C-alpha positions as a printed NumPy array, in Angstrom:
array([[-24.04 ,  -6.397,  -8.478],
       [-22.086,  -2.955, -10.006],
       [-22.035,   0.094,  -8.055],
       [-22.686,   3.492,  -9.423],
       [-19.808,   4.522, -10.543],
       [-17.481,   6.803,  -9.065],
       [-15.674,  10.152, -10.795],
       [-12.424,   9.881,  -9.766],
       [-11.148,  13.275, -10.419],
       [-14.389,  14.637, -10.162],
       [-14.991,  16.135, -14.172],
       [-15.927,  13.111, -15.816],
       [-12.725,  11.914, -17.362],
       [-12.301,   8.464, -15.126],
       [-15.156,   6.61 , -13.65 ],
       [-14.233,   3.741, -11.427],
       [-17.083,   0.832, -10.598],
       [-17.079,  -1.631,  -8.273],
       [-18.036,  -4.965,  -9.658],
       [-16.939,  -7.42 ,  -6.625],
       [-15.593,  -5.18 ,  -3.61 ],
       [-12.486,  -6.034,  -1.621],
       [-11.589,  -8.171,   1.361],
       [-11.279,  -6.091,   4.257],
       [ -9.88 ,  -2.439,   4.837],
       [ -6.151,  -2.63 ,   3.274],
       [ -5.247,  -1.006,   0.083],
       [ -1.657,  -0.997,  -1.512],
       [  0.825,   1.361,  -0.167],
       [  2.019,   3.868,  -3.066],
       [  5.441,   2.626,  -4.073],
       [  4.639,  -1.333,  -3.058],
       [  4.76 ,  -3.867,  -6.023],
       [  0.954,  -4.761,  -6.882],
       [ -0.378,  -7.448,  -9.152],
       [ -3.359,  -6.738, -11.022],
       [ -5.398,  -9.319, -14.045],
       [ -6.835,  -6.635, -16.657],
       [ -8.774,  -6.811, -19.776],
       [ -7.892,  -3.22 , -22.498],
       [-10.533,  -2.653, -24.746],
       [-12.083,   0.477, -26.445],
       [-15.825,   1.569, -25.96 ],
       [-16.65 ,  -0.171, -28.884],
       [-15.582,  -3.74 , -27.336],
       [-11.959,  -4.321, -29.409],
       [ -9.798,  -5.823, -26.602],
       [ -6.44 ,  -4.142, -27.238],
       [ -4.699,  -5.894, -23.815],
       [ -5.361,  -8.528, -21.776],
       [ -3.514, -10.319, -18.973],
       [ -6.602, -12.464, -17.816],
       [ -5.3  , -15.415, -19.742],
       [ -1.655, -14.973, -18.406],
       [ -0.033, -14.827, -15.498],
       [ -0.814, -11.261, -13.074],
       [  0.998,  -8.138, -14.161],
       [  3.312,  -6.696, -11.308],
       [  4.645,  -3.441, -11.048],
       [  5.638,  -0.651,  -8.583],
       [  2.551,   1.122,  -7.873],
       [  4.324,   5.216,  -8.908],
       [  3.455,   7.236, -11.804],
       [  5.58 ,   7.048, -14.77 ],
       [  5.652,   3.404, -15.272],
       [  2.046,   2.149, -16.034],
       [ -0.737,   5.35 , -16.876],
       [ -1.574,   7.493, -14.123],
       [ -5.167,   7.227, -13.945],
       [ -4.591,   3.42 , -13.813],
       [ -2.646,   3.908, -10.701],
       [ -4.455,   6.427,  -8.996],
       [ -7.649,   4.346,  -9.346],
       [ -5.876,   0.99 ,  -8.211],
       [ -3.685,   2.771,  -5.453],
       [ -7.725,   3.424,  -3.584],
       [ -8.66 ,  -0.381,  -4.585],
       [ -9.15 ,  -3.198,  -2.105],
       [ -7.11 ,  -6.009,  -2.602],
       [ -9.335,  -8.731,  -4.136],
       [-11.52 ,  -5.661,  -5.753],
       [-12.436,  -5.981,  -9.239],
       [-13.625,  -2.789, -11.023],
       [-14.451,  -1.439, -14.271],
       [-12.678,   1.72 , -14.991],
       [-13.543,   4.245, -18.143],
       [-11.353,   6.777, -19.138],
       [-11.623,   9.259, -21.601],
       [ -9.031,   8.703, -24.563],
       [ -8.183,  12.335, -24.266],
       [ -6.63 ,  11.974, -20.652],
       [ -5.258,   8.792, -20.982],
       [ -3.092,   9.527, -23.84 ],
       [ -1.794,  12.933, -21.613],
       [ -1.042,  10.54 , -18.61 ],
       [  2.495,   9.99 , -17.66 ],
       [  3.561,   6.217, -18.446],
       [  2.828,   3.624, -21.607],
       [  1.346,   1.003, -19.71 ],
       [ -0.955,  -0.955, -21.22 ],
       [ -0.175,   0.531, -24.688],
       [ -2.82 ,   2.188, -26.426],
       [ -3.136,   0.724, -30.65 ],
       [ -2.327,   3.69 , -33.063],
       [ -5.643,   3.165, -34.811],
       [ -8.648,   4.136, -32.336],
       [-10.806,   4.573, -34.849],
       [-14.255,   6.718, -33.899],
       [-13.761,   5.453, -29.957],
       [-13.434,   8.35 , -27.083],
       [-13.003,   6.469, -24.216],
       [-10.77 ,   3.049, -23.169],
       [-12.9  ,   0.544, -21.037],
       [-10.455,  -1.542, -18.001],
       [-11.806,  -4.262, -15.937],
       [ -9.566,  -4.845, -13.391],
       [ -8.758,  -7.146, -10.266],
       [ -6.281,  -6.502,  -7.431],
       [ -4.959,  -9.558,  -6.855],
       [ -4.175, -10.055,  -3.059],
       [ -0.839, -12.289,  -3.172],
       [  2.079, -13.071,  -0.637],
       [  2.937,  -9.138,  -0.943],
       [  0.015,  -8.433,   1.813],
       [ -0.333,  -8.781,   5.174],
       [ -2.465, -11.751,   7.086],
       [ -6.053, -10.685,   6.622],
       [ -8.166, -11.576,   8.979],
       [-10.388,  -9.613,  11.77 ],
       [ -7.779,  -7.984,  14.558],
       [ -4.839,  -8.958,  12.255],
       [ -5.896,  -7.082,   9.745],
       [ -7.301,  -3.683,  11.343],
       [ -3.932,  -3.291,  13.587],
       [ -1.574,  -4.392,  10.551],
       [ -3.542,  -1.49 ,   8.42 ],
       [ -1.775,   0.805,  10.841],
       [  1.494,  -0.179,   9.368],
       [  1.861,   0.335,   5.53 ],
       [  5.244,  -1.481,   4.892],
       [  7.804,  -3.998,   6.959],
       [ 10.366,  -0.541,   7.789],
       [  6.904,   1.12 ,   9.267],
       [  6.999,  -2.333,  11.632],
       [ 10.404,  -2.397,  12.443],
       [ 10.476,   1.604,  12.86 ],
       [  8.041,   0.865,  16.021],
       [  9.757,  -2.098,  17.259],
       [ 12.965,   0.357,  17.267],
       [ 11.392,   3.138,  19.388],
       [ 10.005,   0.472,  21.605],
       [ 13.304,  -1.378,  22.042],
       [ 14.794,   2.165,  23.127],
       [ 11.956,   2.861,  25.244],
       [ 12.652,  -0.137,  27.182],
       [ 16.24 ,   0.682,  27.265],
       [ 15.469,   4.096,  29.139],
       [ 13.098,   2.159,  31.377],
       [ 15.589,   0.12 ,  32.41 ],
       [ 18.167,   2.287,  32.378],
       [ 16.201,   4.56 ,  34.786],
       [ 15.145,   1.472,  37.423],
       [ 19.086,   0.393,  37.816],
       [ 20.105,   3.917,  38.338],
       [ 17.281,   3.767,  41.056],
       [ 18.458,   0.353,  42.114],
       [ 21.996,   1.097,  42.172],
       [ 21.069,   4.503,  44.129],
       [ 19.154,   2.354,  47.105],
       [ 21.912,   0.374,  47.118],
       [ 24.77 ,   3.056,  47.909],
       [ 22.452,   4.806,  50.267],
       [ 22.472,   1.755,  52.029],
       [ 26.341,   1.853,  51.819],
       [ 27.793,   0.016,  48.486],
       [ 29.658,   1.583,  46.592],
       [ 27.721,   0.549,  43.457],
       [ 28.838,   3.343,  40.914],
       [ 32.428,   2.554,  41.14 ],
       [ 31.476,  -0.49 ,  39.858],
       [ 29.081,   0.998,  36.952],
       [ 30.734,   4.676,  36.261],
       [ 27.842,   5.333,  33.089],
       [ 25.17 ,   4.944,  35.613],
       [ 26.421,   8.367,  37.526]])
């Protein structure tokens, strides 16, 4: 079942719709390495591209590379989505990148026709109820280890702070604990 489509930039130029939605809430992080199967043809039907009968088609999800409607529409996709996307000749040939190459010859056609799947692969997290929704917080392995950091030095200063109040029991009780530890004074 297709969705009504949906105007991307909101003055007709790129329509996305959903043939098969997504598994789950996660959509690539701008800048991760996607894989995507994708059939190029003009409104008319000529296929001008296809990947469908190869292997997936990585890249680094940025402009420059591949066109820039192509990634804005697949950086909001759900991995496992497959969608239909129409743009208008027009802007696609203004986009930023060459990828998938339009054919010199377009003949009488105003508009380039993409049906697309984002592949979910080994590049995405473990997707399943919990895992997924708390891993959706983090968009990349450095946003992971940037809270196990802070949490590490949390604990530090935790602990840190309970010795200085152990060690200060201790000398009120006599000891003569800091000439033992000077950096706790």
């Amino acid at each position: 079942k297709m969705e009504e489509g949906e105007d991307i930039y909101n003055d007709g130029t790129v329509i996305k719709t959903i043939v098969e939605p997504g598994k789950g809430i996660l959509t690539p992080k701008f800048g991760s390495i996607v894989s995507v199967k994708y059939s190029a043809s003009f409104i008319d039907g000529t296929v001008f591209d296809d990947t469908y009968k190869n292997d997936c088609f990585q890249f680094r999800l940025i402009h420059g590379h591949v066109h820039t409607s192509l990634v804005d529409v697949i950086a909001a996709m759900r991995f496992g989505e497959k969608a239909v996307i129409v743009i208008q000749l027009e802007t696609l040939l203004k986009d930023e990148g060459e990828v998938p190459r339009i054919p010199g010859d377009i003949g009488t056609n105003r508009a380039a026709v993409f049906e697309v799947e984002l592949v979910d692969d080994n590049n995405t997290p473990v997707k399943n109820g919990l895992i997924e929704q708390s891993l959706s917080w983090f968009h990349s392995t450095g946003d992971i280890l940037v809270v196990v950091f802070f949490g590490m030095v949390l604990f530090g200063v935790a602990f840190l702070c309970f010795m200085r109040l152990y060690l200060s029991l201790q000398q009120y009780h006599g000891l003569h604990v800091y000439e033992t530890y000077p950096f706790l004074s």
